[in-house]
Amino acid sequence: MKWTFTPDEFTHVWATETRQDRRPYPINLAPRGIETSENAAAALKLEERFPLNGDPDLTGALKFLVRSDVTTITAFGDRFVDGEQQPDPVLALGVVFSHWGAAVFSTDSTVTVVSGSARDAVKYLVKAMGSVRPGQLTPMREPRKAVLFPEPGQWQETETSRRAKRLRLALRRPIDARGYLTVTVSPEDPMSPPPQHRTWLDFSGDGRYILSVGDDMALSPTSMDQLAKYLMKLARVR
């Protein structure tokens, strides 16, 4: 199921159904509303149009989103045109538990809530990031230290330094979008793994990649379908 609201409508519906004033991260980074005057806000007749439990399916989806025991996937990023950051960021949250899922994503003028299967929730989140082709470079993985801190004064390149330089130069290219993905599996379960963090990069004239950083830095091209499957794996969605 799917519902689309203005920012004013969503802020009201969220507070009414969940009894929480603070919207979920990263949706809380979007404007709470468009209407700035009391008269304009009153004209929306939000309490009349969106009474408590007026749509039980919507109520269930919002209460699912606010649960503290569910696995969460967040996407927060920015788009760029000719190097200039655009005003409409990527803001999306997906939650999954067993086979069930829900997602919410925001633009500058709308907030959309979806409810369905766990797999569908992840696919909606990836869709909110924008449709971009996979990058054209082959996957690269190099030691993080070699990529970020090249040897000063090195007069002769080695195979290791050449490979690290290739990845370093690839990361310095102009971008159309950059953002951060975080997957937190069953946060109330003491046996759950720590949150997983990834960066997505849409390089201008090339395509989309996922960057993972640990002892190594790994840059891998990804399609929308591949990214959805990757996030499902991290989130343990079957």
PDB file of C-alpha atoms in Angstrom:
ATOM      1  CA  MET A   1       0.000   0.000   0.000  1.00  0.00           C
ATOM      2  CA  LYS A   2       1.120   3.563  -0.648  1.00  0.00           C
ATOM      3  CA  TRP A   3       0.237   7.004   0.714  1.00  0.00           C
ATOM      4  CA  THR A   4       1.576  10.398  -0.367  1.00  0.00           C
ATOM      5  CA  PHE A   5       1.380  13.518   1.804  1.00  0.00           C
ATOM      6  CA  THR A   6       2.524  17.094   1.799  1.00  0.00           C
ATOM      7  CA  PRO A   7       5.100  17.842   4.533  1.00  0.00           C
ATOM      8  CA  ASP A   8       2.381  19.516   6.644  1.00  0.00           C
ATOM      9  CA  GLU A   9       0.091  16.502   6.299  1.00  0.00           C
ATOM     10  CA  PHE A  10       2.790  13.981   7.159  1.00  0.00           C
ATOM     11  CA  THR A  11       3.954  15.914  10.212  1.00  0.00           C
ATOM     12  CA  HIS A  12       0.374  15.934  11.500  1.00  0.00           C
ATOM     13  CA  VAL A  13      -0.345  12.290  10.666  1.00  0.00           C
ATOM     14  CA  TRP A  14       2.939  11.109  12.186  1.00  0.00           C
ATOM     15  CA  ALA A  15       2.341  12.935  15.472  1.00  0.00           C
ATOM     16  CA  THR A  16      -1.307  11.828  15.609  1.00  0.00           C
ATOM     17  CA  GLU A  17      -0.718   8.136  14.945  1.00  0.00           C
ATOM     18  CA  THR A  18       2.594   7.570  16.749  1.00  0.00           C
ATOM     19  CA  ARG A  19       2.261  10.131  19.565  1.00  0.00           C
ATOM     20  CA  GLN A  20       5.773  11.259  18.697  1.00  0.00           C
ATOM     21  CA  ASP A  21       6.551  14.815  17.703  1.00  0.00           C
ATOM     22  CA  ARG A  22       9.959  13.966  16.269  1.00  0.00           C
ATOM     23  CA  ARG A  23       9.827  12.387  12.835  1.00  0.00           C
ATOM     24  CA  PRO A  24      12.116   9.412  12.116  1.00  0.00           C
ATOM     25  CA  TYR A  25      15.670   9.883  10.839  1.00  0.00           C
ATOM     26  CA  PRO A  26      16.453  10.955   8.158  1.00  0.00           C
ATOM     27  CA  ILE A  27      12.945  12.269   7.391  1.00  0.00           C
ATOM     28  CA  ASN A  28      13.374  14.660  10.320  1.00  0.00           C
ATOM     29  CA  LEU A  29      15.919  16.554   8.190  1.00  0.00           C
ATOM     30  CA  ALA A  30      13.178  17.600   5.743  1.00  0.00           C
ATOM     31  CA  PRO A  31      10.966  20.655   6.348  1.00  0.00           C
ATOM     32  CA  ARG A  32       8.165  19.983   8.833  1.00  0.00           C
ATOM     33  CA  GLY A  33       5.755  21.918   6.655  1.00  0.00           C
ATOM     34  CA  ILE A  34       5.312  24.398   3.856  1.00  0.00           C
ATOM     35  CA  GLU A  35       2.604  26.602   5.344  1.00  0.00           C
ATOM     36  CA  THR A  36       4.097  29.243   7.638  1.00  0.00           C
ATOM     37  CA  SER A  37       1.047  31.202   8.817  1.00  0.00           C
ATOM     38  CA  GLU A  38      -1.575  29.999  11.305  1.00  0.00           C
ATOM     39  CA  ASN A  39      -4.393  30.859   8.904  1.00  0.00           C
ATOM     40  CA  ALA A  40      -2.838  28.845   6.082  1.00  0.00           C
ATOM     41  CA  ALA A  41      -2.220  25.885   8.391  1.00  0.00           C
ATOM     42  CA  ALA A  42      -5.786  26.043   9.722  1.00  0.00           C
ATOM     43  CA  ALA A  43      -7.126  26.063   6.166  1.00  0.00           C
ATOM     44  CA  LEU A  44      -5.621  22.614   5.635  1.00  0.00           C
ATOM     45  CA  LYS A  45      -8.124  21.161   8.160  1.00  0.00           C
ATOM     46  CA  LEU A  46      -5.649  18.434   9.084  1.00  0.00           C
ATOM     47  CA  GLU A  47      -7.466  17.185  12.180  1.00  0.00           C
ATOM     48  CA  GLU A  48     -10.676  16.851  10.199  1.00  0.00           C
ATOM     49  CA  ARG A  49      -9.072  15.150   7.211  1.00  0.00           C
ATOM     50  CA  PHE A  50      -6.716  12.856   9.135  1.00  0.00           C
ATOM     51  CA  PRO A  51      -8.378  11.690  12.373  1.00  0.00           C
ATOM     52  CA  LEU A  52      -6.694   9.165  14.656  1.00  0.00           C
ATOM     53  CA  ASN A  53      -6.856   5.670  13.104  1.00  0.00           C
ATOM     54  CA  GLY A  54      -8.822   7.046  10.176  1.00  0.00           C
ATOM     55  CA  ASP A  55      -6.979   4.561   7.954  1.00  0.00           C
ATOM     56  CA  PRO A  56      -6.035   1.438   9.954  1.00  0.00           C
ATOM     57  CA  ASP A  57      -3.538   0.316   7.303  1.00  0.00           C
ATOM     58  CA  LEU A  58      -1.732   3.655   7.494  1.00  0.00           C
ATOM     59  CA  THR A  59      -1.820   3.541  11.294  1.00  0.00           C
ATOM     60  CA  GLY A  60      -0.218   0.101  11.213  1.00  0.00           C
ATOM     61  CA  ALA A  61       2.500   1.217   8.785  1.00  0.00           C
ATOM     62  CA  LEU A  62       3.429   4.271  10.870  1.00  0.00           C
ATOM     63  CA  LYS A  63       3.485   2.308  14.126  1.00  0.00           C
ATOM     64  CA  PHE A  64       5.675  -0.269  12.402  1.00  0.00           C
ATOM     65  CA  LEU A  65       8.103   2.478  11.351  1.00  0.00           C
ATOM     66  CA  VAL A  66       8.432   3.699  14.935  1.00  0.00           C
ATOM     67  CA  ARG A  67       9.165   0.306  16.513  1.00  0.00           C
ATOM     68  CA  SER A  68      12.534   0.046  18.248  1.00  0.00           C
ATOM     69  CA  ASP A  69      13.134  -3.663  17.583  1.00  0.00           C
ATOM     70  CA  VAL A  70      12.967  -3.654  13.783  1.00  0.00           C
ATOM     71  CA  THR A  71      15.851  -3.703  11.338  1.00  0.00           C
ATOM     72  CA  THR A  72      16.356  -0.285   9.761  1.00  0.00           C
ATOM     73  CA  ILE A  73      17.935   0.892   6.522  1.00  0.00           C
ATOM     74  CA  THR A  74      18.547   4.612   6.106  1.00  0.00           C
ATOM     75  CA  ALA A  75      19.605   6.546   3.024  1.00  0.00           C
ATOM     76  CA  PHE A  76      20.770  10.139   3.359  1.00  0.00           C
ATOM     77  CA  GLY A  77      22.500  11.975   0.534  1.00  0.00           C
ATOM     78  CA  ASP A  78      22.794  14.980  -1.730  1.00  0.00           C
ATOM     79  CA  ARG A  79      22.554  15.576  -5.449  1.00  0.00           C
ATOM     80  CA  PHE A  80      24.863  17.889  -7.389  1.00  0.00           C
ATOM     81  CA  VAL A  81      24.739  19.755 -10.703  1.00  0.00           C
ATOM     82  CA  ASP A  82      28.057  21.084 -12.012  1.00  0.00           C
ATOM     83  CA  GLY A  83      29.484  20.711  -8.530  1.00  0.00           C
ATOM     84  CA  GLU A  84      26.684  22.680  -6.873  1.00  0.00           C
ATOM     85  CA  GLN A  85      24.707  20.942  -4.133  1.00  0.00           C
ATOM     86  CA  GLN A  86      20.995  20.851  -4.911  1.00  0.00           C
ATOM     87  CA  PRO A  87      18.321  21.810  -2.363  1.00  0.00           C
ATOM     88  CA  ASP A  88      16.382  18.520  -2.473  1.00  0.00           C
ATOM     89  CA  PRO A  89      18.350  15.797  -0.609  1.00  0.00           C
ATOM     90  CA  VAL A  90      17.760  12.052  -0.633  1.00  0.00           C
ATOM     91  CA  LEU A  91      15.968  11.145   2.607  1.00  0.00           C
ATOM     92  CA  ALA A  92      14.618   7.613   3.019  1.00  0.00           C
ATOM     93  CA  LEU A  93      14.005   5.063   5.762  1.00  0.00           C
ATOM     94  CA  GLY A  94      13.100   1.419   5.397  1.00  0.00           C
ATOM     95  CA  VAL A  95      12.188  -0.969   8.229  1.00  0.00           C
ATOM     96  CA  VAL A  96      11.842  -4.742   8.051  1.00  0.00           C
ATOM     97  CA  PHE A  97      10.840  -7.483  10.464  1.00  0.00           C
ATOM     98  CA  SER A  98      10.524 -11.068   9.301  1.00  0.00           C
ATOM     99  CA  HIS A  99       8.698 -10.861   5.948  1.00  0.00           C
ATOM    100  CA  TRP A 100       7.076  -7.484   6.648  1.00  0.00           C
ATOM    101  CA  GLY A 101       8.368  -4.090   5.605  1.00  0.00           C
ATOM    102  CA  ALA A 102       7.575  -0.403   5.354  1.00  0.00           C
ATOM    103  CA  ALA A 103       9.388   2.632   4.022  1.00  0.00           C
ATOM    104  CA  VAL A 104       9.075   6.393   4.056  1.00  0.00           C
ATOM    105  CA  PHE A 105      10.891   8.821   1.776  1.00  0.00           C
ATOM    106  CA  SER A 106      10.770  12.565   1.397  1.00  0.00           C
ATOM    107  CA  THR A 107      11.221  15.164  -1.330  1.00  0.00           C
ATOM    108  CA  ASP A 108      10.952  18.925  -0.988  1.00  0.00           C
ATOM    109  CA  SER A 109       7.197  18.773  -1.623  1.00  0.00           C
ATOM    110  CA  THR A 110       5.985  15.273  -0.686  1.00  0.00           C
ATOM    111  CA  VAL A 111       6.431  12.505   1.867  1.00  0.00           C
ATOM    112  CA  THR A 112       5.549   8.987   0.729  1.00  0.00           C
ATOM    113  CA  VAL A 113       4.822   5.997   2.962  1.00  0.00           C
ATOM    114  CA  VAL A 114       4.693   2.444   1.618  1.00  0.00           C
ATOM    115  CA  SER A 115       3.812  -0.817   3.335  1.00  0.00           C
ATOM    116  CA  GLY A 116       4.168  -4.377   2.119  1.00  0.00           C
ATOM    117  CA  SER A 117       6.799  -7.083   2.067  1.00  0.00           C
ATOM    118  CA  ALA A 118      10.309  -6.619   3.427  1.00  0.00           C
ATOM    119  CA  ARG A 119      11.758  -7.035  -0.062  1.00  0.00           C
ATOM    120  CA  ASP A 120       9.443  -4.390  -1.499  1.00  0.00           C
ATOM    121  CA  ALA A 121      10.383  -1.931   1.258  1.00  0.00           C
ATOM    122  CA  VAL A 122      14.068  -2.245   0.337  1.00  0.00           C
ATOM    123  CA  LYS A 123      13.296  -1.812  -3.359  1.00  0.00           C
ATOM    124  CA  TYR A 124      11.317   1.363  -2.641  1.00  0.00           C
ATOM    125  CA  LEU A 125      14.230   2.763  -0.655  1.00  0.00           C
ATOM    126  CA  VAL A 126      16.645   2.148  -3.530  1.00  0.00           C
ATOM    127  CA  LYS A 127      14.163   3.719  -5.936  1.00  0.00           C
ATOM    128  CA  ALA A 128      14.102   6.843  -3.754  1.00  0.00           C
ATOM    129  CA  MET A 129      17.845   7.211  -4.377  1.00  0.00           C
ATOM    130  CA  GLY A 130      17.157   7.779  -8.072  1.00  0.00           C
ATOM    131  CA  SER A 131      17.545   5.646 -11.171  1.00  0.00           C
ATOM    132  CA  VAL A 132      21.218   5.575 -12.213  1.00  0.00           C
ATOM    133  CA  ARG A 133      23.058   3.053 -14.364  1.00  0.00           C
ATOM    134  CA  PRO A 134      25.876   0.959 -12.852  1.00  0.00           C
ATOM    135  CA  GLY A 135      29.376   2.417 -12.991  1.00  0.00           C
ATOM    136  CA  GLN A 136      31.592   1.328 -15.877  1.00  0.00           C
ATOM    137  CA  LEU A 137      34.825   0.671 -13.961  1.00  0.00           C
ATOM    138  CA  THR A 138      35.741  -2.757 -12.654  1.00  0.00           C
ATOM    139  CA  PRO A 139      35.604  -3.296  -8.872  1.00  0.00           C
ATOM    140  CA  MET A 140      38.627  -2.035  -6.939  1.00  0.00           C
ATOM    141  CA  ARG A 141      39.857  -2.908  -3.449  1.00  0.00           C
ATOM    142  CA  GLU A 142      43.007  -1.480  -1.893  1.00  0.00           C
ATOM    143  CA  PRO A 143      44.414  -0.911   1.609  1.00  0.00           C
ATOM    144  CA  ARG A 144      42.792   2.186   3.085  1.00  0.00           C
ATOM    145  CA  LYS A 145      46.095   3.604   4.297  1.00  0.00           C
ATOM    146  CA  ALA A 146      47.675   3.333   0.831  1.00  0.00           C
ATOM    147  CA  VAL A 147      44.715   5.129  -0.769  1.00  0.00           C
ATOM    148  CA  LEU A 148      44.352   7.942   1.760  1.00  0.00           C
ATOM    149  CA  PHE A 149      47.976   8.437   2.764  1.00  0.00           C
ATOM    150  CA  PRO A 150      50.351   7.911  -0.178  1.00  0.00           C
ATOM    151  CA  GLU A 151      54.018   7.666   0.716  1.00  0.00           C
ATOM    152  CA  PRO A 152      55.506  11.192   0.617  1.00  0.00           C
ATOM    153  CA  GLY A 153      58.470  11.620  -1.671  1.00  0.00           C
ATOM    154  CA  GLN A 154      58.112   8.169  -3.214  1.00  0.00           C
ATOM    155  CA  TRP A 155      60.240   8.365  -6.363  1.00  0.00           C
ATOM    156  CA  GLN A 156      59.406   4.966  -7.846  1.00  0.00           C
ATOM    157  CA  GLU A 157      55.905   3.542  -8.097  1.00  0.00           C
ATOM    158  CA  THR A 158      55.180  -0.009  -7.066  1.00  0.00           C
ATOM    159  CA  GLU A 159      52.284  -2.177  -8.161  1.00  0.00           C
ATOM    160  CA  THR A 160      50.629  -1.475  -4.806  1.00  0.00           C
ATOM    161  CA  SER A 161      51.036   2.300  -5.115  1.00  0.00           C
ATOM    162  CA  ARG A 162      49.770   2.270  -8.718  1.00  0.00           C
ATOM    163  CA  ARG A 163      46.648   0.377  -7.729  1.00  0.00           C
ATOM    164  CA  ALA A 164      46.041   2.679  -4.772  1.00  0.00           C
ATOM    165  CA  LYS A 165      46.517   5.731  -7.002  1.00  0.00           C
ATOM    166  CA  ARG A 166      43.978   4.376  -9.490  1.00  0.00           C
ATOM    167  CA  LEU A 167      41.351   4.071  -6.765  1.00  0.00           C
ATOM    168  CA  ARG A 168      42.267   7.459  -5.298  1.00  0.00           C
ATOM    169  CA  LEU A 169      41.849   9.173  -8.679  1.00  0.00           C
ATOM    170  CA  ALA A 170      38.568   7.341  -9.300  1.00  0.00           C
ATOM    171  CA  LEU A 171      37.184   8.718  -6.041  1.00  0.00           C
ATOM    172  CA  ARG A 172      38.180  12.284  -6.944  1.00  0.00           C
ATOM    173  CA  ARG A 173      35.993  12.453 -10.053  1.00  0.00           C
ATOM    174  CA  PRO A 174      32.998  14.833 -10.256  1.00  0.00           C
ATOM    175  CA  ILE A 175      29.785  13.431  -8.807  1.00  0.00           C
ATOM    176  CA  ASP A 176      26.062  13.781  -9.464  1.00  0.00           C
ATOM    177  CA  ALA A 177      25.121  12.346  -6.060  1.00  0.00           C
ATOM    178  CA  ARG A 178      26.722  11.153  -2.857  1.00  0.00           C
ATOM    179  CA  GLY A 179      25.092   9.607   0.158  1.00  0.00           C
ATOM    180  CA  TYR A 180      25.298   7.282   3.095  1.00  0.00           C
ATOM    181  CA  LEU A 181      23.536   4.010   3.778  1.00  0.00           C
ATOM    182  CA  THR A 182      23.259   2.500   7.248  1.00  0.00           C
ATOM    183  CA  VAL A 183      21.817  -0.927   8.013  1.00  0.00           C
ATOM    184  CA  THR A 184      21.042  -1.714  11.661  1.00  0.00           C
ATOM    185  CA  VAL A 185      19.873  -5.283  12.252  1.00  0.00           C
ATOM    186  CA  SER A 186      17.486  -5.962  15.162  1.00  0.00           C
ATOM    187  CA  PRO A 187      19.014  -3.332  17.488  1.00  0.00           C
ATOM    188  CA  GLU A 188      17.476  -4.839  20.640  1.00  0.00           C
ATOM    189  CA  ASP A 189      19.034  -8.258  19.974  1.00  0.00           C
ATOM    190  CA  PRO A 190      22.426  -8.493  21.765  1.00  0.00           C
ATOM    191  CA  MET A 191      23.584 -11.027  19.166  1.00  0.00           C
ATOM    192  CA  SER A 192      23.033  -8.657  16.235  1.00  0.00           C
ATOM    193  CA  PRO A 193      26.047  -7.384  14.271  1.00  0.00           C
ATOM    194  CA  PRO A 194      27.111  -3.745  14.601  1.00  0.00           C
ATOM    195  CA  PRO A 195      25.517  -1.254  12.190  1.00  0.00           C
ATOM    196  CA  GLN A 196      26.865  -1.481   8.654  1.00  0.00           C
ATOM    197  CA  HIS A 197      27.782   1.766   6.877  1.00  0.00           C
ATOM    198  CA  ARG A 198      28.251   2.243   3.149  1.00  0.00           C
ATOM    199  CA  THR A 199      28.649   5.237   0.829  1.00  0.00           C
ATOM    200  CA  TRP A 200      27.009   5.462  -2.565  1.00  0.00           C
ATOM    201  CA  LEU A 201      28.542   7.601  -5.295  1.00  0.00           C
ATOM    202  CA  ASP A 202      26.981   8.555  -8.631  1.00  0.00           C
ATOM    203  CA  PHE A 203      29.906   9.738 -10.766  1.00  0.00           C
ATOM    204  CA  SER A 204      29.169  12.211 -13.554  1.00  0.00           C
ATOM    205  CA  GLY A 205      29.122  10.563 -16.969  1.00  0.00           C
ATOM    206  CA  ASP A 206      29.783   7.144 -15.455  1.00  0.00           C
ATOM    207  CA  GLY A 207      27.301   5.644 -13.000  1.00  0.00           C
ATOM    208  CA  ARG A 208      26.687   4.378  -9.486  1.00  0.00           C
ATOM    209  CA  TYR A 209      29.107   2.696  -7.103  1.00  0.00           C
ATOM    210  CA  ILE A 210      29.085   1.492  -3.516  1.00  0.00           C
ATOM    211  CA  LEU A 211      32.099   2.351  -1.368  1.00  0.00           C
ATOM    212  CA  SER A 212      32.883   0.331   1.740  1.00  0.00           C
ATOM    213  CA  VAL A 213      35.652   1.387   4.106  1.00  0.00           C
ATOM    214  CA  GLY A 214      37.458  -0.721   6.682  1.00  0.00           C
ATOM    215  CA  ASP A 215      41.075  -1.803   6.637  1.00  0.00           C
ATOM    216  CA  ASP A 216      40.515  -1.795   2.874  1.00  0.00           C
ATOM    217  CA  MET A 217      38.584   0.588   0.652  1.00  0.00           C
ATOM    218  CA  ALA A 218      36.395  -1.182  -1.898  1.00  0.00           C
ATOM    219  CA  LEU A 219      34.620   0.558  -4.779  1.00  0.00           C
ATOM    220  CA  SER A 220      32.093  -1.580  -6.652  1.00  0.00           C
ATOM    221  CA  PRO A 221      29.731  -0.653  -9.502  1.00  0.00           C
ATOM    222  CA  THR A 222      26.102  -1.457  -8.786  1.00  0.00           C
ATOM    223  CA  SER A 223      22.760  -1.455 -10.540  1.00  0.00           C
ATOM    224  CA  MET A 224      19.524  -0.677  -8.719  1.00  0.00           C
ATOM    225  CA  ASP A 225      18.652  -4.378  -8.598  1.00  0.00           C
ATOM    226  CA  GLN A 226      22.121  -5.330  -7.363  1.00  0.00           C
ATOM    227  CA  LEU A 227      22.006  -2.637  -4.686  1.00  0.00           C
ATOM    228  CA  ALA A 228      18.587  -3.796  -3.475  1.00  0.00           C
ATOM    229  CA  LYS A 229      19.835  -7.384  -3.199  1.00  0.00           C
ATOM    230  CA  TYR A 230      22.985  -6.210  -1.404  1.00  0.00           C
ATOM    231  CA  LEU A 231      20.969  -4.244   1.155  1.00  0.00           C
ATOM    232  CA  MET A 232      18.627  -7.203   1.633  1.00  0.00           C
ATOM    233  CA  LYS A 233      21.656  -9.353   2.418  1.00  0.00           C
ATOM    234  CA  LEU A 234      22.992  -6.840   4.956  1.00  0.00           C
ATOM    235  CA  ALA A 235      19.512  -6.535   6.494  1.00  0.00           C
ATOM    236  CA  ARG A 236      19.040 -10.326   6.509  1.00  0.00           C
ATOM    237  CA  VAL A 237      15.906 -10.136   4.393  1.00  0.00           C
ATOM    238  CA  ARG A 238      14.993 -13.494   2.903  1.00  0.00           C
TER     239      ARG A 238
END
